[in-house]
Short mmCIF file of C-alpha atoms in Angstrom, two decimals:
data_model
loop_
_atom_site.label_atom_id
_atom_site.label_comp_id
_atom_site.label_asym_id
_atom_site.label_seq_id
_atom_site.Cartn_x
_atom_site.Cartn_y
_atom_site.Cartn_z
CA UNK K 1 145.78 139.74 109.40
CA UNK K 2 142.54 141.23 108.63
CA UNK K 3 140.69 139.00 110.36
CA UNK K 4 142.71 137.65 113.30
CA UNK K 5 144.11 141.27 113.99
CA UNK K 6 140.85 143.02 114.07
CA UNK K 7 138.78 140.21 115.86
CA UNK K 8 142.07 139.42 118.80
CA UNK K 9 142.31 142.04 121.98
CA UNK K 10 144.98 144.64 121.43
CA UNK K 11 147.01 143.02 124.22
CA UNK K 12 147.50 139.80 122.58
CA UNK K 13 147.72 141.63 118.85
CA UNK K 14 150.85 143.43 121.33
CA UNK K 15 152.48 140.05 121.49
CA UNK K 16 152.06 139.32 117.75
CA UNK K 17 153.84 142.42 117.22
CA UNK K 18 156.71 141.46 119.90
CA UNK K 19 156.82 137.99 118.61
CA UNK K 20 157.77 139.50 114.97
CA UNK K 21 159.96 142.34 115.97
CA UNK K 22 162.31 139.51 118.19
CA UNK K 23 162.01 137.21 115.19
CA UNK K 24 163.26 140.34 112.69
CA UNK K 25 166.03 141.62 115.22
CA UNK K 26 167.56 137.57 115.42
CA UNK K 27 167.16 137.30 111.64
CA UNK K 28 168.94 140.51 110.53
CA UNK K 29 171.85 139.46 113.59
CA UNK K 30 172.14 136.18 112.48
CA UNK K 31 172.35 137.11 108.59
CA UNK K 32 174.82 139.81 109.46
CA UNK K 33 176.98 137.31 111.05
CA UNK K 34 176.77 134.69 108.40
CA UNK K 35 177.61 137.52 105.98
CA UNK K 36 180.62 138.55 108.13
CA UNK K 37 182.07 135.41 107.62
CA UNK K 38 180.86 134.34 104.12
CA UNK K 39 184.90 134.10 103.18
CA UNK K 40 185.42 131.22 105.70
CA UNK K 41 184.32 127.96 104.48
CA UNK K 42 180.76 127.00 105.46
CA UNK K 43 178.90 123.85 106.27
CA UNK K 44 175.62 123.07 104.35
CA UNK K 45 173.60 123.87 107.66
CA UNK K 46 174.99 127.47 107.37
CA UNK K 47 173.74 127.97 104.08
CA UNK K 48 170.71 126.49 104.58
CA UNK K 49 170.40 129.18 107.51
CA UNK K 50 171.11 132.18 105.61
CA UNK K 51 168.72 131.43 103.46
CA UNK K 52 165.71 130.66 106.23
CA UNK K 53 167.48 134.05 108.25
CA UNK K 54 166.52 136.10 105.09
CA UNK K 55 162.91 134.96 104.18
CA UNK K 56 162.40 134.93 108.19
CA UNK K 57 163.25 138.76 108.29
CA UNK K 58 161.29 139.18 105.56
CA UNK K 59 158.28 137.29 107.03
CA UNK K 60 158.28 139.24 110.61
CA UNK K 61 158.78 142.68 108.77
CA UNK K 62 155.98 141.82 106.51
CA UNK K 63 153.85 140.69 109.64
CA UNK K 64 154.98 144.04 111.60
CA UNK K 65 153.95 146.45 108.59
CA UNK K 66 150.77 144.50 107.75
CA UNK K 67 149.59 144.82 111.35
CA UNK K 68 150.78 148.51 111.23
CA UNK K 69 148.65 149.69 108.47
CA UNK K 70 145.55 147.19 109.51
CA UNK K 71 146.15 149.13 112.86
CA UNK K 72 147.13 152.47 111.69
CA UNK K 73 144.43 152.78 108.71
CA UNK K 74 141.59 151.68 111.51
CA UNK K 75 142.59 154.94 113.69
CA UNK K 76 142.61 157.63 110.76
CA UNK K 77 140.60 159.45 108.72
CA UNK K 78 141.49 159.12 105.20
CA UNK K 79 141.16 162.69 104.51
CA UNK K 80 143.73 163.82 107.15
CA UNK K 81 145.89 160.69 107.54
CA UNK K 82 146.42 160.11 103.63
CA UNK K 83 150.09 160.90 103.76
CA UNK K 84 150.76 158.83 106.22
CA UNK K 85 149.21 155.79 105.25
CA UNK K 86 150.38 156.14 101.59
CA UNK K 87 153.84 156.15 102.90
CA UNK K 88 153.12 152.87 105.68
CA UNK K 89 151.54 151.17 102.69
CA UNK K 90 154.74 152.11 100.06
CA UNK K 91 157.25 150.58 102.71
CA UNK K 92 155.03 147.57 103.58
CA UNK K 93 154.81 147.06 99.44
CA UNK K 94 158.48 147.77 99.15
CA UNK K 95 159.37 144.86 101.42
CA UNK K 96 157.40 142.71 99.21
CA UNK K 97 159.05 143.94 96.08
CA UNK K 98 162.33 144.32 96.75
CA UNK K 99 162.98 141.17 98.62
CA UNK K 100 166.19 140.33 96.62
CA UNK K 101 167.65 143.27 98.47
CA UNK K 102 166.97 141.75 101.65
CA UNK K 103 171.11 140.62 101.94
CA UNK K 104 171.96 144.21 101.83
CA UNK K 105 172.39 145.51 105.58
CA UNK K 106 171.09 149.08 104.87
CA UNK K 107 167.21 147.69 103.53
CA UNK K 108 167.32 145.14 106.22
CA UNK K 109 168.42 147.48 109.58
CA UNK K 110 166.36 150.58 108.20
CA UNK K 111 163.45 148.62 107.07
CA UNK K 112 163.68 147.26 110.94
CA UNK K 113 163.67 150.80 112.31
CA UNK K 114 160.86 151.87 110.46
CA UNK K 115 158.77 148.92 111.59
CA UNK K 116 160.55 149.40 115.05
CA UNK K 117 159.39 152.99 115.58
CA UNK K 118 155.82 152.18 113.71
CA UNK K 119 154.93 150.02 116.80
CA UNK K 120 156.70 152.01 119.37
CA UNK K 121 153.82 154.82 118.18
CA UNK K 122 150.91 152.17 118.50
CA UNK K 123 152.62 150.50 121.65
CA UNK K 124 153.57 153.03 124.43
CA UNK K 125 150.44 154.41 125.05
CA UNK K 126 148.67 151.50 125.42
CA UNK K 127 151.44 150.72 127.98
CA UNK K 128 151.11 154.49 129.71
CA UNK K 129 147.27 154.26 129.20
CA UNK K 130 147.44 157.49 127.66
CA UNK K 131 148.56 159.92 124.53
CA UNK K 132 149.94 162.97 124.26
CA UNK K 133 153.02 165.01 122.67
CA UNK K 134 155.23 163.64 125.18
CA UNK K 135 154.20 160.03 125.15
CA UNK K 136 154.76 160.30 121.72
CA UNK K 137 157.97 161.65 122.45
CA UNK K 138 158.87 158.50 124.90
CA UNK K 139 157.59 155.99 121.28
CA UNK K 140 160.37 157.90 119.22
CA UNK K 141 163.26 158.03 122.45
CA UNK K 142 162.33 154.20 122.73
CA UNK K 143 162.64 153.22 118.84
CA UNK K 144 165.92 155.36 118.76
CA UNK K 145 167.73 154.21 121.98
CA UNK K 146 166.27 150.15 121.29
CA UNK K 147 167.68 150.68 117.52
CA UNK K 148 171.19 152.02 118.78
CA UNK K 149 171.76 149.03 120.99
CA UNK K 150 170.11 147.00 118.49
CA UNK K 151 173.35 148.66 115.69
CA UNK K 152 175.77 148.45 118.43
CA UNK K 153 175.54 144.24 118.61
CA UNK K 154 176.07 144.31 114.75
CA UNK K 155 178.85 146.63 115.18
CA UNK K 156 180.62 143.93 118.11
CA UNK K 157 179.65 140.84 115.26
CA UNK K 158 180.96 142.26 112.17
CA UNK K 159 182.53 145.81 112.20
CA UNK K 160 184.00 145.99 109.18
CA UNK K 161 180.57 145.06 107.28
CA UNK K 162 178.56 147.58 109.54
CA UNK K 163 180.92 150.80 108.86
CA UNK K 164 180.60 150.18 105.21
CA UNK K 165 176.65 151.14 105.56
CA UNK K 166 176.75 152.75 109.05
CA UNK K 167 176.38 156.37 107.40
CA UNK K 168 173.45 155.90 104.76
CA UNK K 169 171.51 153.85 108.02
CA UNK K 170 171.99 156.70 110.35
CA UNK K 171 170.98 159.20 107.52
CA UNK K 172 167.70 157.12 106.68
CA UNK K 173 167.00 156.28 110.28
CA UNK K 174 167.30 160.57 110.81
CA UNK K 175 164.71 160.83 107.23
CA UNK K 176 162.25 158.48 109.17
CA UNK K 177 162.42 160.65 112.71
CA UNK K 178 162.08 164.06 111.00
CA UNK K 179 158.85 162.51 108.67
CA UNK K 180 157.31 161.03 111.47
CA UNK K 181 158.14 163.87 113.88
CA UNK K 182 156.65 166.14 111.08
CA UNK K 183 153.18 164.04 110.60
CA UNK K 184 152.76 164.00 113.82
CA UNK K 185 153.40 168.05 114.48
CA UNK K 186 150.29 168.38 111.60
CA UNK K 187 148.24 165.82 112.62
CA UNK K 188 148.95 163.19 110.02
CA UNK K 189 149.56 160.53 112.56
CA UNK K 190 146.42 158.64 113.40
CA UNK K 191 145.52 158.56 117.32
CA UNK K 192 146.48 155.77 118.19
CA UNK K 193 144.95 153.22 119.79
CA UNK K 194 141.77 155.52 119.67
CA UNK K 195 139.24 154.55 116.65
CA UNK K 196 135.70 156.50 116.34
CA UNK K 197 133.72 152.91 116.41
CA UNK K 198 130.81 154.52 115.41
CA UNK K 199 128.81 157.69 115.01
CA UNK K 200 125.88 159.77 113.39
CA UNK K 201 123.56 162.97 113.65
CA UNK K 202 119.92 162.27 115.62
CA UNK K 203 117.08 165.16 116.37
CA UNK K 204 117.08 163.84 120.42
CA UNK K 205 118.83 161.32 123.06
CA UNK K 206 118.35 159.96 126.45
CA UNK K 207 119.31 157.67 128.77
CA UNK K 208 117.68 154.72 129.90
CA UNK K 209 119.49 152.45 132.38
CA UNK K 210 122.91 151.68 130.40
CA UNK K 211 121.29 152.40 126.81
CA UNK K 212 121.12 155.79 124.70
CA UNK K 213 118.44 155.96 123.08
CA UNK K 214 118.43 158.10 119.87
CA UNK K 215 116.19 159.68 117.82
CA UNK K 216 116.66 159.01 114.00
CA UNK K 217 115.33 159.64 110.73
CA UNK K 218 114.63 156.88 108.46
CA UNK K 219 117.45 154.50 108.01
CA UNK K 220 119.17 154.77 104.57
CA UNK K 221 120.22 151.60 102.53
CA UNK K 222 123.48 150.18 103.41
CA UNK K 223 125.13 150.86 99.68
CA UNK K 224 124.55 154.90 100.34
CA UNK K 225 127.80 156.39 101.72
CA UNK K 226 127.25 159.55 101.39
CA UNK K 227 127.01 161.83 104.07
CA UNK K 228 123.24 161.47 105.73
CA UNK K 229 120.78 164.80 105.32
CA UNK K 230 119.41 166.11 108.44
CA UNK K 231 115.90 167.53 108.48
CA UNK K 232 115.40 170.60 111.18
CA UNK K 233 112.73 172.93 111.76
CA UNK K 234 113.85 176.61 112.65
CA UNK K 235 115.12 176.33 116.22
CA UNK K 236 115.21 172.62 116.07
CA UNK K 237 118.06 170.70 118.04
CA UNK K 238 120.43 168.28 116.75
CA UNK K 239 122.66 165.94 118.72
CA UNK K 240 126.32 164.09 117.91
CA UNK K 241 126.70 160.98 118.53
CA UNK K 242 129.84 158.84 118.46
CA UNK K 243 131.52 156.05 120.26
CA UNK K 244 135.41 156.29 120.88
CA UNK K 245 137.35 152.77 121.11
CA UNK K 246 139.99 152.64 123.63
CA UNK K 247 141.78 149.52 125.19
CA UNK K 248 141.33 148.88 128.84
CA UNK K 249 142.83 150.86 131.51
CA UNK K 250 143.02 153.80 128.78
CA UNK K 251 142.22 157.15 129.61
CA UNK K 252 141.93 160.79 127.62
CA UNK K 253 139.63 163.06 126.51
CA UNK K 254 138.03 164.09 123.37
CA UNK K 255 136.31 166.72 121.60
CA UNK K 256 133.65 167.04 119.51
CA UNK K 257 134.64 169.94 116.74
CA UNK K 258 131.18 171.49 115.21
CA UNK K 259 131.86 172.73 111.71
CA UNK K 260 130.12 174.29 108.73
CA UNK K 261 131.12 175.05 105.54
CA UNK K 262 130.98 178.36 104.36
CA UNK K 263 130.22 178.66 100.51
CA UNK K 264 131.18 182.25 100.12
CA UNK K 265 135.17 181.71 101.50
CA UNK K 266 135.13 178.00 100.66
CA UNK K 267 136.25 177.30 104.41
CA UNK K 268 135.22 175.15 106.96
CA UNK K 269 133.99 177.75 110.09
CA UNK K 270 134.20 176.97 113.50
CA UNK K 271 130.98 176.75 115.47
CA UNK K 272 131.53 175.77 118.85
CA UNK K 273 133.11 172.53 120.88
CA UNK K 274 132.97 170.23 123.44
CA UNK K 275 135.17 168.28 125.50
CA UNK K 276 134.59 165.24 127.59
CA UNK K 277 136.78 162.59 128.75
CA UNK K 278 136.67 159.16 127.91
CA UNK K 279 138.15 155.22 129.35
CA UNK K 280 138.50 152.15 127.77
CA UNK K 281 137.92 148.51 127.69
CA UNK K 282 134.21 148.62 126.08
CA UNK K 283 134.15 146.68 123.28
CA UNK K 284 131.46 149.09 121.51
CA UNK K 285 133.47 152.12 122.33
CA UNK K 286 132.82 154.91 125.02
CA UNK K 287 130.13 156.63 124.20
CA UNK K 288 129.71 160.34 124.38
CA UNK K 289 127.32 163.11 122.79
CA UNK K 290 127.10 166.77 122.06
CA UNK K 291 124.00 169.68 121.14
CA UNK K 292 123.52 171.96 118.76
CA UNK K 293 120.78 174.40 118.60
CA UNK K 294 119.54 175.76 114.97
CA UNK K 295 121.87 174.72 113.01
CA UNK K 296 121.67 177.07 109.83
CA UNK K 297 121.34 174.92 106.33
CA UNK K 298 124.22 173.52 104.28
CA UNK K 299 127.19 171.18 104.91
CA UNK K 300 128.57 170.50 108.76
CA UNK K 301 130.88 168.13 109.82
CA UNK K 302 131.55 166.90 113.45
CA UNK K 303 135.37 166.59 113.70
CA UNK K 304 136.41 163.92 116.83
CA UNK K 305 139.34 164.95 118.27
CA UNK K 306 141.89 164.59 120.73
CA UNK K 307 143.28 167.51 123.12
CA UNK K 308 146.07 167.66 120.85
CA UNK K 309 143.93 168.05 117.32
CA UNK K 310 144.56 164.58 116.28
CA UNK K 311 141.30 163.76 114.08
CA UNK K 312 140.08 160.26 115.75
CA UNK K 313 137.15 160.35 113.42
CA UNK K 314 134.88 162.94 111.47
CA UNK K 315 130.76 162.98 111.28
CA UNK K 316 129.75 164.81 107.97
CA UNK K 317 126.15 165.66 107.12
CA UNK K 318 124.05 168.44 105.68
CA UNK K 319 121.29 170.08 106.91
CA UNK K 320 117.58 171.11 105.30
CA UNK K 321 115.33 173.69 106.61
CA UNK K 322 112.15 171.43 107.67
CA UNK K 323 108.92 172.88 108.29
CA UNK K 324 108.60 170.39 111.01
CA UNK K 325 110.14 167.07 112.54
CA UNK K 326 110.20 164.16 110.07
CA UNK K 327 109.16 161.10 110.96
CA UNK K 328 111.73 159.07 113.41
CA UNK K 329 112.38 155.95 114.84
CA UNK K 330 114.33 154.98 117.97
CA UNK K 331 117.69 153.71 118.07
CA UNK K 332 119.39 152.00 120.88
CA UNK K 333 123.33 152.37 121.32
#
């Protein structure tokens, strides 16, 4: 999944994701039924069924909740989205663990739901070509209303089984709304489909043709990842760079959040913004930039954001008083 999910375009990841959730929805059904009838005397093929019907829920979940969190953890920044992703990657390890558990309709239809409405967040807007509060609100409408119908052929196959669990379902299917409703009210959510493919701090930029060219300071060895020091003479000028990922035939806008950190209230302060809008379908990401003049010295951070204060992605750096320019190079993006 790593590979083929991050290499594939979104659209046919979409029909991975499709592909799972109808093999997950026929599994649970037909293991429901089988179960609603396990008193009446069975043929080998039958057995041999409920067996494949469990591991083949199993698998698509799996596949769903993998692709999720591949997806999911791509989008976020791990010092926002944490939550979040902790509680993806403890329901994608629960399925793993607790597979014994799988016969019992509760884990299987609320396990379902959770996958259901995880791809019902990543799906719509690349169906709308957009994001938003309400689009958000159309993912969790969809994942209710497609679950309801979804509880409503169980209920038709095997009643009697279904009311037994109905109320715990309902009451863990309400848990997942409110959490996910909640992470997304503060942010936790990752934008998706958006991903920041790319981005840094340079002392100039132009435009040449279809290239940016930037101006850097010497390139630092691949094994440092810590934030990169920036080198400005008083009234110097420093420039944001970053390139946004967004499918094709997507459109938004972003902003570009310039922050320092002020030692005396141990607070990030706000120190200006810009907002530009972006479309999809390059591969490399929509590119987009943004100035600051004499920046004073310590830590700054460029916070990528959507209209909503999503965090797509985050540039942090320091800055050094300079007597002059260091030496630079030129980058082309």
């Amino acid at each position: 999944d790593l590979v083929t999910f991050t290499l594939l375009d979104v659209s046919y990841v979409n029909l991975f994701f499709i592909a799972y959730l109808a093999i997950a929805a026929t599994c649970t059904f037909g293991s429901h039924i089988l179960f609603a009838r396990r008193h009446e005397e069975q043929q080998n093929w039958m057995r041999w069924l409920a067996v494949l019907f469990t591991l083949g829920g199993q698998y698509a979940i799996g596949g769903i909740l993998s692709g999720c969190l591949i997806f999911y953890t791509k989008s976020a920044v791990l010092a926002v989205s944490w939550p979040f992703l902790i509680l993806l990657a403890l329901v994608f390890i629960g399925n793993e663990y607790f597979r014994k558990y799988r016969e019992h309709l509760i884990f299987q239809t609320v396990l379902f739901f959770f996958a259901l409405y995880a791809y019902a967040i990543f799906a719509l807007p690349i169906y709308i070509g957009s994001i938003g509060p309400l689009v958000f609100a159309g993912s969790t409408i969809a994942a209710i209303v497609l679950f309801g119908g979804f509880l409503y052929l169980l209920y038709r196959t095997g009643a009697a089984r279904l009311s037994e669990s109905i109320k715990p379902i309902l009451a863990s299917a309400a848990i997942i709304v409110v959490a996910l409703v909640a992470s997304y009210a503060t942010g936790v959510v990752p934008p998706l489909p958006l991903a920041l493919k790319e981005g840094g701090i340079y002392h100039g930029l132009t435009r040449q043709g279809g290239d940016y060219v930037l101006k850097a300071e010497a390139e630092r060895p691949w094994w440092n990842i810590l934030p990169q020091t920036v080198h400005v003479p008083p009234g110097g000028t420093i420039y944001a760079y970053g390139a946004v990922f967004a499918p094709i035939r997507f459109s938004t806008s972003v902003v570009h959040h310039w922050q320092r950190y002020d030692e005396r209230s141990g607070k990030w302060v706000e120190e200006g913004h810009v907002a530009f809008p972006i479309s999809g379908g390059r591969a490399e990401g929509y590119r987009g930039y943004s100035i600051k003049e004499n920046p004073e010295p310590g830590k700054w951070r460029v916070s990528v954001e959507t209209l909503q204060g999503q965090t797509i992605g985050r540039i942090s750096f320091a800055v050094e008083r300079a007597s002059t320019l260091p030496p630079l190079h030129d980058e082309v993006r």
